[in-house]
PDB file of C-alpha atoms and ligand atoms in Angstrom:
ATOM      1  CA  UNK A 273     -47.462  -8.881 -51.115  1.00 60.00           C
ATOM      2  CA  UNK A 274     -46.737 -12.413 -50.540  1.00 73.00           C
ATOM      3  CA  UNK A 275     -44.980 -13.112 -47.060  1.00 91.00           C
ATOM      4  CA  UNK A 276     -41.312 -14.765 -47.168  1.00 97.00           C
ATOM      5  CA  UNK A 277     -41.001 -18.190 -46.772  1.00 98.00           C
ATOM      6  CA  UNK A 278     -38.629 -18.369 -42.997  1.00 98.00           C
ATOM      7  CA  UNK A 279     -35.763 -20.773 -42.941  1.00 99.00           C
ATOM      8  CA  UNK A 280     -34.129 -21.460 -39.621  1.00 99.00           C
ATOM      9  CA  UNK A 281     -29.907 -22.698 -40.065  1.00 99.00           C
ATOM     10  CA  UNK A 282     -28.738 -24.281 -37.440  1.00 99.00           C
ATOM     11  CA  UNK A 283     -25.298 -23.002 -36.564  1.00 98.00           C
ATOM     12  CA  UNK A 284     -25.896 -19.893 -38.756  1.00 98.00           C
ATOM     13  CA  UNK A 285     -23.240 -17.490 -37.641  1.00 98.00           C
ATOM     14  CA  UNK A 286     -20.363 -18.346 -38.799  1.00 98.00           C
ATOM     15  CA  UNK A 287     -18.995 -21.385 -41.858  1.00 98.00           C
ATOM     16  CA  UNK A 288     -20.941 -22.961 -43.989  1.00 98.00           C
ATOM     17  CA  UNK A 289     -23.942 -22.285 -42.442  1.00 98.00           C
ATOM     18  CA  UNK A 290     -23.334 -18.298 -42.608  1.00 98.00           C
ATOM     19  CA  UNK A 291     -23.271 -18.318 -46.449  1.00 98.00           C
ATOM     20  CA  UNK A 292     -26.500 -20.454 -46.230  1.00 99.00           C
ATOM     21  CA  UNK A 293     -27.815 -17.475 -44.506  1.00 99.00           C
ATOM     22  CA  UNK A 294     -26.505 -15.056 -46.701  1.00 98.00           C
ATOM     23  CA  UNK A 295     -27.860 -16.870 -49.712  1.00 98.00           C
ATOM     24  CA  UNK A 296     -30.875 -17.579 -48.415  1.00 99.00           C
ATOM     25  CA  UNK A 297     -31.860 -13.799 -47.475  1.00 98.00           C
ATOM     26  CA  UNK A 298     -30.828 -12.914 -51.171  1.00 98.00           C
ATOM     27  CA  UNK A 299     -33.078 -15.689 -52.809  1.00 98.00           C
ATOM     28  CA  UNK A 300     -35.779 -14.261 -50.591  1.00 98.00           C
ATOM     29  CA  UNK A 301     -36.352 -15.922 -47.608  1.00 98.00           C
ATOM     30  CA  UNK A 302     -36.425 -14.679 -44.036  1.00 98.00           C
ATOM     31  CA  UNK A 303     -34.103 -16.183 -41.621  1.00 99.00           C
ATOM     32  CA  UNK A 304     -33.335 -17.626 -38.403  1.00 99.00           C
ATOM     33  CA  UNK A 305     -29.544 -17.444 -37.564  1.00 99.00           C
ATOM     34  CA  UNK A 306     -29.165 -20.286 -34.747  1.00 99.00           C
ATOM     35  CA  UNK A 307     -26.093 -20.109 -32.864  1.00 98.00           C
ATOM     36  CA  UNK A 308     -24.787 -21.616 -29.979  1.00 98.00           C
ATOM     37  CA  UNK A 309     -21.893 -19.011 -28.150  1.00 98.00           C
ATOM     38  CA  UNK A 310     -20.793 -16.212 -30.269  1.00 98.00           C
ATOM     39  CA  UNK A 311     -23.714 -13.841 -30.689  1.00 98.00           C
ATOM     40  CA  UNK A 312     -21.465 -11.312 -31.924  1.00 98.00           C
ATOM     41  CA  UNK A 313     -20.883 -13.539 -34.820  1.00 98.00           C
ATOM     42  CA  UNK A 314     -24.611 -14.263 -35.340  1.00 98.00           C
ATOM     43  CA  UNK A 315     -25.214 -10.771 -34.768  1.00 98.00           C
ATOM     44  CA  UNK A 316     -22.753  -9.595 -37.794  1.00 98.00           C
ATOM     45  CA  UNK A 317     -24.615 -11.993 -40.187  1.00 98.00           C
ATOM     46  CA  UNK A 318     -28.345 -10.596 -39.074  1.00 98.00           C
ATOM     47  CA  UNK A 319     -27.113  -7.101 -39.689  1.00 98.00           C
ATOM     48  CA  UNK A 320     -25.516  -8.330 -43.179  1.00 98.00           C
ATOM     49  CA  UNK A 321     -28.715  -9.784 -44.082  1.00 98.00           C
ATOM     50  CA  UNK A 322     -30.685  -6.281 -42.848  1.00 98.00           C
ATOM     51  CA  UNK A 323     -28.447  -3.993 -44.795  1.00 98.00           C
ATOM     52  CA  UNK A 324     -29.571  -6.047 -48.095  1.00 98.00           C
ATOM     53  CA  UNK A 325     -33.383  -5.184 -46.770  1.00 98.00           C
ATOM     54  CA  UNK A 326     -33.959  -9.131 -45.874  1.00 98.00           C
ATOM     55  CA  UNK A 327     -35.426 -10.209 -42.758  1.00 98.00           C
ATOM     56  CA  UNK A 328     -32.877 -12.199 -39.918  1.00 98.00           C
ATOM     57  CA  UNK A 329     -32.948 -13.158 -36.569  1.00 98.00           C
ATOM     58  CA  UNK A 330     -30.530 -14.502 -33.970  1.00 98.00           C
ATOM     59  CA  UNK A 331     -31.277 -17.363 -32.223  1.00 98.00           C
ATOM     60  CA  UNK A 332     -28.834 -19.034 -29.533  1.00 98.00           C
ATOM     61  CA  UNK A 333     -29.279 -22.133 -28.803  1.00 98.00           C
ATOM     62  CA  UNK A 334     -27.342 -25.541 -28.448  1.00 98.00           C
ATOM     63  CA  UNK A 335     -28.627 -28.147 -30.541  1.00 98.00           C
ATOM     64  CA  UNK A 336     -26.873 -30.648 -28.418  1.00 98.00           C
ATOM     65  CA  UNK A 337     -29.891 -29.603 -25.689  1.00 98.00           C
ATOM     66  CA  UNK A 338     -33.352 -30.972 -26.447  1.00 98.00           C
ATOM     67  CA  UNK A 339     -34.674 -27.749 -23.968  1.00 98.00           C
ATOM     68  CA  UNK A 340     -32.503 -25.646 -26.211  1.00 99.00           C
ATOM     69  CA  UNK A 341     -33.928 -26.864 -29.498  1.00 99.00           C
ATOM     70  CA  UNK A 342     -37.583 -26.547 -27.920  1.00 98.00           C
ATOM     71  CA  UNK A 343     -36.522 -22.749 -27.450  1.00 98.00           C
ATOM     72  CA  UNK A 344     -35.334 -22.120 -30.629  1.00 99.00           C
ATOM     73  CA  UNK A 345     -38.136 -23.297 -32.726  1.00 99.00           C
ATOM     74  CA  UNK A 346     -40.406 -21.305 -29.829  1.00 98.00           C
ATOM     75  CA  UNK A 347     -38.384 -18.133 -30.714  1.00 98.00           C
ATOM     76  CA  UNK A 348     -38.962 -18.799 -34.600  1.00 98.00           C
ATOM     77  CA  UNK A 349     -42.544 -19.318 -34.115  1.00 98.00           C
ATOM     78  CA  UNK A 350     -43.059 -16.131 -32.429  1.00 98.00           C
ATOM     79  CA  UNK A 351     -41.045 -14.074 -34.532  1.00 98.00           C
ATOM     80  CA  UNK A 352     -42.143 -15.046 -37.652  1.00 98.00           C
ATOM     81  CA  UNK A 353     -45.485 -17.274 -37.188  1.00 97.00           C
ATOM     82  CA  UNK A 354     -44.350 -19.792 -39.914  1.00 98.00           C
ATOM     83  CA  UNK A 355     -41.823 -22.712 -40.976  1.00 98.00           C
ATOM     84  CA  UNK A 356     -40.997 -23.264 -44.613  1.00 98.00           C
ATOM     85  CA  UNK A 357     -37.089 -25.072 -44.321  1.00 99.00           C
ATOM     86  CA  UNK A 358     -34.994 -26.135 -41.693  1.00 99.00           C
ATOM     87  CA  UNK A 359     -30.549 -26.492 -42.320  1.00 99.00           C
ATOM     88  CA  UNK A 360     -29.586 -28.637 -40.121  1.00 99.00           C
ATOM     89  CA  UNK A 361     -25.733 -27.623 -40.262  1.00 98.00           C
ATOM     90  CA  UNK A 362     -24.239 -27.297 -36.665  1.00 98.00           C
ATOM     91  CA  UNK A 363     -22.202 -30.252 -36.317  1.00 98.00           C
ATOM     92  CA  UNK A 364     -19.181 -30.012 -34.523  1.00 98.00           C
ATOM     93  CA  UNK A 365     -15.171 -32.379 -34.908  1.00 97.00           C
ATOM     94  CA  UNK A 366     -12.942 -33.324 -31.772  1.00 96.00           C
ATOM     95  CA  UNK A 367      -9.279 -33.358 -31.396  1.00 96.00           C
ATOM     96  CA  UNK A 368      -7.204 -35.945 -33.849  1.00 96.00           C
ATOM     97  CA  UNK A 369      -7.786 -39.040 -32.108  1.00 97.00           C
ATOM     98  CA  UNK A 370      -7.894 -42.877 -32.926  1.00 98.00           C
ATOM     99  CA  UNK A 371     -10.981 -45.024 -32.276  1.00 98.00           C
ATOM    100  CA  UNK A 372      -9.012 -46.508 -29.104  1.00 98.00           C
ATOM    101  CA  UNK A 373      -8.709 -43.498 -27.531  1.00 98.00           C
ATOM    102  CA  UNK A 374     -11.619 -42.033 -27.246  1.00 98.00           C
ATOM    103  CA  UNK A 375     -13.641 -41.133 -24.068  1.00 98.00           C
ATOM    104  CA  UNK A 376     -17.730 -42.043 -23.807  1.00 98.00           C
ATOM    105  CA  UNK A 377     -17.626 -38.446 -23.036  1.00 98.00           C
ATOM    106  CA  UNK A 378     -16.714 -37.603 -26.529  1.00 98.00           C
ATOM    107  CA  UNK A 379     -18.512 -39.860 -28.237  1.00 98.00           C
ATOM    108  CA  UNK A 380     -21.613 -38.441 -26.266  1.00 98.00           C
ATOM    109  CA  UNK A 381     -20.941 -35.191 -27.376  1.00 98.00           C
ATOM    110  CA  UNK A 382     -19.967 -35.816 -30.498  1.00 98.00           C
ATOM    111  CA  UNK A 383     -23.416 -37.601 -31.029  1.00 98.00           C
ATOM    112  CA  UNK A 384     -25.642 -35.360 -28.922  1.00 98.00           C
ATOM    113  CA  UNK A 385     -24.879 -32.711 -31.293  1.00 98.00           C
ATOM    114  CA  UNK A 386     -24.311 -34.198 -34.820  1.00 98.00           C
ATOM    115  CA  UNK A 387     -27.167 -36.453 -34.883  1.00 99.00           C
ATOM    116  CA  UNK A 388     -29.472 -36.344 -31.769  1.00 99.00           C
ATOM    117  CA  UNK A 389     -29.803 -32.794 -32.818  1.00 99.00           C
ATOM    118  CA  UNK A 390     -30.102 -32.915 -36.120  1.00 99.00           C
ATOM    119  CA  UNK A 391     -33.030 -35.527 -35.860  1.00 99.00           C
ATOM    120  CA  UNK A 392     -34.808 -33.927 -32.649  1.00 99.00           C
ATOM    121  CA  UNK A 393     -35.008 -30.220 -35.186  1.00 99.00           C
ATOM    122  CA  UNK A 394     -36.168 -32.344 -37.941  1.00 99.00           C
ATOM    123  CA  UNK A 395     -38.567 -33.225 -35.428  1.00 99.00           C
ATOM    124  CA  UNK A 396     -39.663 -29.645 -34.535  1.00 99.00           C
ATOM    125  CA  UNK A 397     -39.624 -28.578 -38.346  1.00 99.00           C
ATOM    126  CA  UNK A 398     -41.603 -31.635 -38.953  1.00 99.00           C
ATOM    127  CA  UNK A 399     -44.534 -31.396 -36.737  1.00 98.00           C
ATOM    128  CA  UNK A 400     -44.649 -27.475 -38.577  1.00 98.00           C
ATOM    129  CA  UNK A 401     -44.647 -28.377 -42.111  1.00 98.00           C
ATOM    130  CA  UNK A 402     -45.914 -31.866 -42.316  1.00 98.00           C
ATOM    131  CA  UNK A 403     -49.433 -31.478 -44.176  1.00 98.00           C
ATOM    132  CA  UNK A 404     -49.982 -34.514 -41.434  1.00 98.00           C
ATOM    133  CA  UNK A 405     -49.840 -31.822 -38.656  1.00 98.00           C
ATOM    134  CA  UNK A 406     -51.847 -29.406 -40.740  1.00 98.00           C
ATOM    135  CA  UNK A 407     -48.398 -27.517 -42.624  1.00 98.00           C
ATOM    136  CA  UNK A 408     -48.287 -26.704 -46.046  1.00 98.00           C
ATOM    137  CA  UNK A 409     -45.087 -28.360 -46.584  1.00 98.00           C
ATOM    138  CA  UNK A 410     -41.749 -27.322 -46.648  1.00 98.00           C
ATOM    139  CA  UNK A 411     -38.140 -28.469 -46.919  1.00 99.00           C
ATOM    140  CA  UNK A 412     -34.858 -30.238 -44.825  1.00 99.00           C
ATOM    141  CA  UNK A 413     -31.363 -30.310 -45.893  1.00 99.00           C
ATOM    142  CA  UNK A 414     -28.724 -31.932 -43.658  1.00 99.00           C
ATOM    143  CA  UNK A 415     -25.476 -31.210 -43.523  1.00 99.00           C
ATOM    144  CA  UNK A 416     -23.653 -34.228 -43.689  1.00 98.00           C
ATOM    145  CA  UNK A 417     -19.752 -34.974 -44.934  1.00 98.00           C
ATOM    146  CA  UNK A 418     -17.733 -37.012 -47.229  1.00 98.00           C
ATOM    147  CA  UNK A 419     -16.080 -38.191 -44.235  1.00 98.00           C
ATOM    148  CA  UNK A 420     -19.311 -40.550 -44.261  1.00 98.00           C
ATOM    149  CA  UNK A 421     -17.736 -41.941 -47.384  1.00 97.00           C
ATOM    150  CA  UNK A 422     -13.987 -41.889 -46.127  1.00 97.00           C
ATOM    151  CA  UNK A 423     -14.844 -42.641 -42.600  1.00 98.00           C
ATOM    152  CA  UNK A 424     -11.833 -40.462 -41.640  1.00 97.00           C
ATOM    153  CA  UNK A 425      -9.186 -42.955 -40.176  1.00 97.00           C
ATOM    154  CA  UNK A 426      -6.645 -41.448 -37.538  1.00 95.00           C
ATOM    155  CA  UNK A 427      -8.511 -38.792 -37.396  1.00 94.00           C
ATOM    156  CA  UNK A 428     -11.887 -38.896 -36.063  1.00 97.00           C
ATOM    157  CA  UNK A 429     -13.910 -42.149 -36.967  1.00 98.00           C
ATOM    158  CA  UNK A 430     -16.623 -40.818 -34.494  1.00 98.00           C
ATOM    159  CA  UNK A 431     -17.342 -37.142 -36.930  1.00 98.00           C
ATOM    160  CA  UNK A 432     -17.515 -39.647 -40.066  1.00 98.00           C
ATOM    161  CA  UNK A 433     -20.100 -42.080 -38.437  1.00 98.00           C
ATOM    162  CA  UNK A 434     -22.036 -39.257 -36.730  1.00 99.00           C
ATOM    163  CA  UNK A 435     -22.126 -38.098 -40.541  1.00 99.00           C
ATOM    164  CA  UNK A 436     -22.998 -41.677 -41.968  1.00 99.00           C
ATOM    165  CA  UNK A 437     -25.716 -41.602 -39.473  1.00 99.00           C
ATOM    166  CA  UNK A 438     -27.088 -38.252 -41.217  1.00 99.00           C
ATOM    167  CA  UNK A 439     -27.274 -39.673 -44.651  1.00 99.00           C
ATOM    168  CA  UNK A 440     -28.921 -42.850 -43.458  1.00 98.00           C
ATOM    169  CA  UNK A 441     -31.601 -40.335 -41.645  1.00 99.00           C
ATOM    170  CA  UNK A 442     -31.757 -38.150 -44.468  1.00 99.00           C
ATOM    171  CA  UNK A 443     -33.022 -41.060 -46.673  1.00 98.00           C
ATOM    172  CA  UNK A 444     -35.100 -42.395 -44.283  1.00 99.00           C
ATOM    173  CA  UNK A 445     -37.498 -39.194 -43.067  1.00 99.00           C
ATOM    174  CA  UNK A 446     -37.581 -38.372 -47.077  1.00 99.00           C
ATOM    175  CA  UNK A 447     -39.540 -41.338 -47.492  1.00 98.00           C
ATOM    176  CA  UNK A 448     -41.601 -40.524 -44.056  1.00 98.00           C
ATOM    177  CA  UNK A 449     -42.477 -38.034 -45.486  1.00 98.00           C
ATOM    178  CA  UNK A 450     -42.580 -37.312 -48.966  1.00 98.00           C
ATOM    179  CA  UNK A 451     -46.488 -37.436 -49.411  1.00 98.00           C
ATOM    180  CA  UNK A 452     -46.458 -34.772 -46.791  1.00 98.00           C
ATOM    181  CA  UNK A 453     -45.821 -31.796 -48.581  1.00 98.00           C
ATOM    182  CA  UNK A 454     -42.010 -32.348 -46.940  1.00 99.00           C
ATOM    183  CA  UNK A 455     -38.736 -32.547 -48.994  1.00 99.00           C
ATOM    184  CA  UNK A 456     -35.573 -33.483 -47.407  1.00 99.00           C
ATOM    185  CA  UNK A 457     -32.091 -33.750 -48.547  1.00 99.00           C
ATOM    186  CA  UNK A 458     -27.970 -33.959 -47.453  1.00 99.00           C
ATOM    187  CA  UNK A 459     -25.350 -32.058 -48.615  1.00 99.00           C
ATOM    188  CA  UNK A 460     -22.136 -33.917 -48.072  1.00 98.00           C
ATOM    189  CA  UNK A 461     -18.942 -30.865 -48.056  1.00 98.00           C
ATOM    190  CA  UNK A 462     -15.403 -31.829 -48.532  1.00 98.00           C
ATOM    191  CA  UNK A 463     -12.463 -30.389 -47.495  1.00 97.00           C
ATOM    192  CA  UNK A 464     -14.520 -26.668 -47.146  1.00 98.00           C
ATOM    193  CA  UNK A 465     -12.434 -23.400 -45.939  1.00 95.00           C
ATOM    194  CA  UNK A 466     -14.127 -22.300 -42.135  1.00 96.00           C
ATOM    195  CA  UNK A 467     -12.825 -22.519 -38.317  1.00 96.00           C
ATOM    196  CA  UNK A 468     -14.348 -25.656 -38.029  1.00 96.00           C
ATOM    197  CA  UNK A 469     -10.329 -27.115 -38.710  1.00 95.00           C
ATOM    198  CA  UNK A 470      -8.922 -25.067 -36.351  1.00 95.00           C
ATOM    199  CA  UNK A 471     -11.558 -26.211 -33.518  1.00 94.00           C
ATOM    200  CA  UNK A 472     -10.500 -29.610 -34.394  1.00 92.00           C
ATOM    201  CA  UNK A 473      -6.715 -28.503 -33.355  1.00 93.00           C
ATOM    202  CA  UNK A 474      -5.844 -28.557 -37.506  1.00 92.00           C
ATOM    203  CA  UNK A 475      -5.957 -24.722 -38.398  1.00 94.00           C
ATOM    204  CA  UNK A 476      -4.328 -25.502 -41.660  1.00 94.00           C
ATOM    205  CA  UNK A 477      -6.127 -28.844 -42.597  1.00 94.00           C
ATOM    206  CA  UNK A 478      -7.445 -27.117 -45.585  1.00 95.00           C
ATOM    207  CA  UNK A 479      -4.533 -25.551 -47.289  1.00 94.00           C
ATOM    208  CA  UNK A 480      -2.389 -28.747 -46.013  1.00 94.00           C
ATOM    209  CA  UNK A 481      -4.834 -31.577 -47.588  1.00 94.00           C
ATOM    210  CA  UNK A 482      -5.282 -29.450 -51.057  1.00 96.00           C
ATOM    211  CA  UNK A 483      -2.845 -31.580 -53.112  1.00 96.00           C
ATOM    212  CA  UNK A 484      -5.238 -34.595 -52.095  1.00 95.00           C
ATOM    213  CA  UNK A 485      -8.354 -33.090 -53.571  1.00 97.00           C
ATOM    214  CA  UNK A 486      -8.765 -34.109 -57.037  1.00 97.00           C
ATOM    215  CA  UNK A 487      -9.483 -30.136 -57.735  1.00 97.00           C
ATOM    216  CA  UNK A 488      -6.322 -29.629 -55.680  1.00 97.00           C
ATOM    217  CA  UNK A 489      -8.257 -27.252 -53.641  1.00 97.00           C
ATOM    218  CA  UNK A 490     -10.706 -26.452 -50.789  1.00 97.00           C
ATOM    219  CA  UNK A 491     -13.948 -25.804 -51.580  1.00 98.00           C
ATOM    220  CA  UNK A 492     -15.542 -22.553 -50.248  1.00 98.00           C
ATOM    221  CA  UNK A 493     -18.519 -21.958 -47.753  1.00 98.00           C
ATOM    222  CA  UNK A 494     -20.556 -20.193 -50.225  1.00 98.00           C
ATOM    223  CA  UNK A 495     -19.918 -23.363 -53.066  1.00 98.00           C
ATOM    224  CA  UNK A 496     -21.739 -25.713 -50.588  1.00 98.00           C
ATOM    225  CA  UNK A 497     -24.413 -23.214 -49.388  1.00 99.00           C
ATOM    226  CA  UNK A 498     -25.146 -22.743 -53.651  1.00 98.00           C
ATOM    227  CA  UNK A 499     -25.726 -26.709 -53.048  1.00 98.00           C
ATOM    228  CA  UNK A 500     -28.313 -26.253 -50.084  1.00 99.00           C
ATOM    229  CA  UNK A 501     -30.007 -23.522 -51.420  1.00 99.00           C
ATOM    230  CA  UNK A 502     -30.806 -25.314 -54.565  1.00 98.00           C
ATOM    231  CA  UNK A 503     -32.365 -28.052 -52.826  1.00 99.00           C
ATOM    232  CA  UNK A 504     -34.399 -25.457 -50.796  1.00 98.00           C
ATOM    233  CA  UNK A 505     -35.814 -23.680 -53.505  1.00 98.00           C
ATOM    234  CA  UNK A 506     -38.544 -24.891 -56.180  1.00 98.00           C
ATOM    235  CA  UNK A 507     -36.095 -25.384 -58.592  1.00 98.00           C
ATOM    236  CA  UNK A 508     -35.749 -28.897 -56.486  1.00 98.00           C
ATOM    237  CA  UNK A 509     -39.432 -30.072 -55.968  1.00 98.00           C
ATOM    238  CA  UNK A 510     -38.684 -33.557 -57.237  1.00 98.00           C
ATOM    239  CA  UNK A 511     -35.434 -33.750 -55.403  1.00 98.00           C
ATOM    240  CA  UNK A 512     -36.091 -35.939 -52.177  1.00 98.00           C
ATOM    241  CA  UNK A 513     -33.683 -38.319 -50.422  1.00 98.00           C
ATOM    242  CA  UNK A 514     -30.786 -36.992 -52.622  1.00 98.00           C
ATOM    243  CA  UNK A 515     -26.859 -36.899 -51.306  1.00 98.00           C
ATOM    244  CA  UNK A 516     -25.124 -34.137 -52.957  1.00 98.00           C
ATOM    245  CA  UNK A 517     -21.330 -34.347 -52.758  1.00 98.00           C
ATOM    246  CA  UNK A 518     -20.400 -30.997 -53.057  1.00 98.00           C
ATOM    247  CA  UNK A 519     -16.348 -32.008 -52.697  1.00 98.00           C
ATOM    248  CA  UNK A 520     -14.160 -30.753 -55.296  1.00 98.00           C
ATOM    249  CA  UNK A 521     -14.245 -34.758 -56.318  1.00 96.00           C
ATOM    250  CA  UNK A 522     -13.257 -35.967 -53.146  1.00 95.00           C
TER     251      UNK A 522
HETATM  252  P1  NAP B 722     -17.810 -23.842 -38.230  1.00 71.10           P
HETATM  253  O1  NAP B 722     -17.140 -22.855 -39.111  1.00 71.10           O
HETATM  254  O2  NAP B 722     -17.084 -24.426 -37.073  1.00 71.10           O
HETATM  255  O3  NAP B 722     -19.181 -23.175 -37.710  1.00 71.10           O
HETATM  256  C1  NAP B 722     -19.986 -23.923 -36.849  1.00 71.10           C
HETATM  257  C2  NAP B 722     -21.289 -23.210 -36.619  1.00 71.10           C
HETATM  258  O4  NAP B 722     -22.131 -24.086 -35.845  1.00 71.10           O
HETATM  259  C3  NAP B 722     -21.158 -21.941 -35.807  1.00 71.10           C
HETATM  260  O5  NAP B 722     -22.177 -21.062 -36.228  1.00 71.10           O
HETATM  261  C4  NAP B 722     -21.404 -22.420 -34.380  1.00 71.10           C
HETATM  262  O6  NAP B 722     -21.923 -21.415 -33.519  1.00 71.10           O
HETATM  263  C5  NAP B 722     -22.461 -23.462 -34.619  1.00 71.10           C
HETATM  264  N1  NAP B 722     -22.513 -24.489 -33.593  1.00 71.10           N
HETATM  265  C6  NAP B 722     -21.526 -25.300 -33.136  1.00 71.10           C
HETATM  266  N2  NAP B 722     -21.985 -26.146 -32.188  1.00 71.10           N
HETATM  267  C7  NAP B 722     -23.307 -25.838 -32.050  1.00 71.10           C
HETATM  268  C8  NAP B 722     -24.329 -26.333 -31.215  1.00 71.10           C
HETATM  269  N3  NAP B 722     -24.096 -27.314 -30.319  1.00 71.10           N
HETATM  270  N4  NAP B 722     -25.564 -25.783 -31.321  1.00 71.10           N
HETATM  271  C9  NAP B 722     -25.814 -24.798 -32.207  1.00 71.10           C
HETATM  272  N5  NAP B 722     -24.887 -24.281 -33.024  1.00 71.10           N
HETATM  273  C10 NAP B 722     -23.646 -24.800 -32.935  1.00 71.10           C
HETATM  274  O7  NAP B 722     -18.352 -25.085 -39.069  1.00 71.10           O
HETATM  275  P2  NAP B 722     -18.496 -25.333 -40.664  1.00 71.10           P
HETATM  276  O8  NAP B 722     -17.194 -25.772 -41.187  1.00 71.10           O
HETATM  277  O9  NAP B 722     -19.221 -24.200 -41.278  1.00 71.10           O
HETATM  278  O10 NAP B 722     -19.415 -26.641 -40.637  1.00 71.10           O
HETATM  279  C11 NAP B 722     -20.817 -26.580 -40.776  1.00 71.10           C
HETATM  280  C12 NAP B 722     -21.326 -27.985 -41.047  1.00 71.10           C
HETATM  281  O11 NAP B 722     -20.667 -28.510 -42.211  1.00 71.10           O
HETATM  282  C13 NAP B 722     -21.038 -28.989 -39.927  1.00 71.10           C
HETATM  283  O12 NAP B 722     -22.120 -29.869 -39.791  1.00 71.10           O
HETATM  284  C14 NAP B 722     -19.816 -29.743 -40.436  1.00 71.10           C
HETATM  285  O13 NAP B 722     -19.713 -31.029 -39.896  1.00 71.10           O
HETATM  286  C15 NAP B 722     -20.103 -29.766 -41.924  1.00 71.10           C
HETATM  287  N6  NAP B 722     -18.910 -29.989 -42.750  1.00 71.10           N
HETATM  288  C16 NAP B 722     -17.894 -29.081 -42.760  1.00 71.10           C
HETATM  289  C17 NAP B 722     -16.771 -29.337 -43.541  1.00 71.10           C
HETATM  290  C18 NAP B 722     -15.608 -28.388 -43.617  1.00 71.10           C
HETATM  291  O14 NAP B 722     -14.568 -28.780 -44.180  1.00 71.10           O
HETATM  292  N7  NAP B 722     -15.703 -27.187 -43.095  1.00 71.10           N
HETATM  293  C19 NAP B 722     -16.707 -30.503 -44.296  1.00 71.10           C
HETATM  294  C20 NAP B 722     -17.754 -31.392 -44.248  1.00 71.10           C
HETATM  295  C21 NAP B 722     -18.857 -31.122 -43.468  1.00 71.10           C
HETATM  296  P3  NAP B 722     -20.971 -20.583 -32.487  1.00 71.10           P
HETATM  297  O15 NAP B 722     -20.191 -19.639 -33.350  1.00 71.10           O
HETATM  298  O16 NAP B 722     -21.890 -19.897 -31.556  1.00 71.10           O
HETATM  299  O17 NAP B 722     -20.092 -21.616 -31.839  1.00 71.10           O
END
């Protein structure tokens, strides 16, 4: 029998990047459920996943930590012995604030995790797929945000640059390297359904900016994980460097 290919999805318990998992399991692969503080959550989505006889394991680990992400790849290479796709989805908001407000602190943060992450796990998968490093290829997708787009005035300026910052790295390691075997792609979400609102201090900023969606409603975590897990699969192997709004037409 042919072994599963093994994605690992950053912030996998929970959102977005839970469906991705979901999804993922179904279409075949075996994954890695990164998480960063709620194991139970991760936890609940590993037994989901080994119900439907797929293959899961947690992983905690904050992205935001460059020891952290060294762990978490570690803990993927031992369990499974492989790398075929890496989701780079944790990404974290802050509070509502404007532009002159905002602390160094938060800005740190905000870019620590978003991007510094994102880019250091690219990294890691990287140096495992690359045909370069002796891989046999695999695949990225990024989570980015139409905020990139919008750059979300009055809101949080920093989130929307942090995600600008992903699409500009997205098309930049795709051409690193696409003669290595290595794919990689962005998914840009609108206004999507999870907690991520209500960590931002806006529980109902998806039912309240609805009428401003051209669909005139929020999209749903599994509608952007259909996105990402067409651009893992083979149905996608001339899709490199792509941006897929997956935003209801925002
Ligand atoms: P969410 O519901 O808040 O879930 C966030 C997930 O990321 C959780 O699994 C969380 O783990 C994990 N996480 C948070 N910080 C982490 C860190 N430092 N290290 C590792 N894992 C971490 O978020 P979501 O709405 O699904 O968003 C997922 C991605 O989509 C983010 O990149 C976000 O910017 C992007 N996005 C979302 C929307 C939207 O409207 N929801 C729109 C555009 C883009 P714990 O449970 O352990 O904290």
């Amino acid at each position: 029998m042919r072994e599963a290919p093994v994605v690992l999805v950053t912030g996998g318990s929970r959102g977005i990047g839970a469906a991705v998992c979901l999804g993922a399991a179904k279409a075949g692969w075996s994954v890695a459920v990164n998480y960063a503080s709620n194991a139970q959550a991760a936890d609940a989505v590993v037994a989901a996943i080994r119900q439907g006889g797929g293959s899961a394991i947690a992983v905690r680990g904050d992205v935001g930590s460059d020891t952290d992400i060294k762990s978490i790849f570690a803990a993927v290479d031992k369990a499974f012995g492989r790398l075929d796709g890496l989701v780079n989805n944790a990404g974290i908001v802050g509070p509502t604030q404007r532009v002159d407000e905002m602390s160094v602190e938060r800005l740190e943060r905000m870019f620590r995790i978003n991007v510094t992450g994102s880019i250091l796990c690219a990294g890691e998968a990287v140096r495992r797929m690359s045909t370069r490093h002796g891989g046999k290829g695999g695949v990225i997708v990024n989570i980015s945000s139409v905020a990139a787009e919008l750059g979300s005035p009055a809101q949080y300026v920093d989130y929307a640059a942090s995600k600008g910052a992903i699409d500009t790295f997205t098309i930049g390691l795709a051409r690193e390297v696409a003669t290595e075997g290595v794919r990689v792609n962005a998914v840009r979400p609108g206004i999507i359904d999870t907690e991520i609102h209500a960590s931002g201090g806006l529980p109902d900023r998806a039912r309240d900016l609805a009428s401003t969606i051209p669909v005139q409603r929020p999209g749903t975590a599994e509608e952007v994980a259909d996105a990402v897990l067409y651009l893992l699969s083979d149905k996608a192997t001339y899709v490199t460097g792509a941006i897929l709004n997956v935003s209801g037409g925002r």
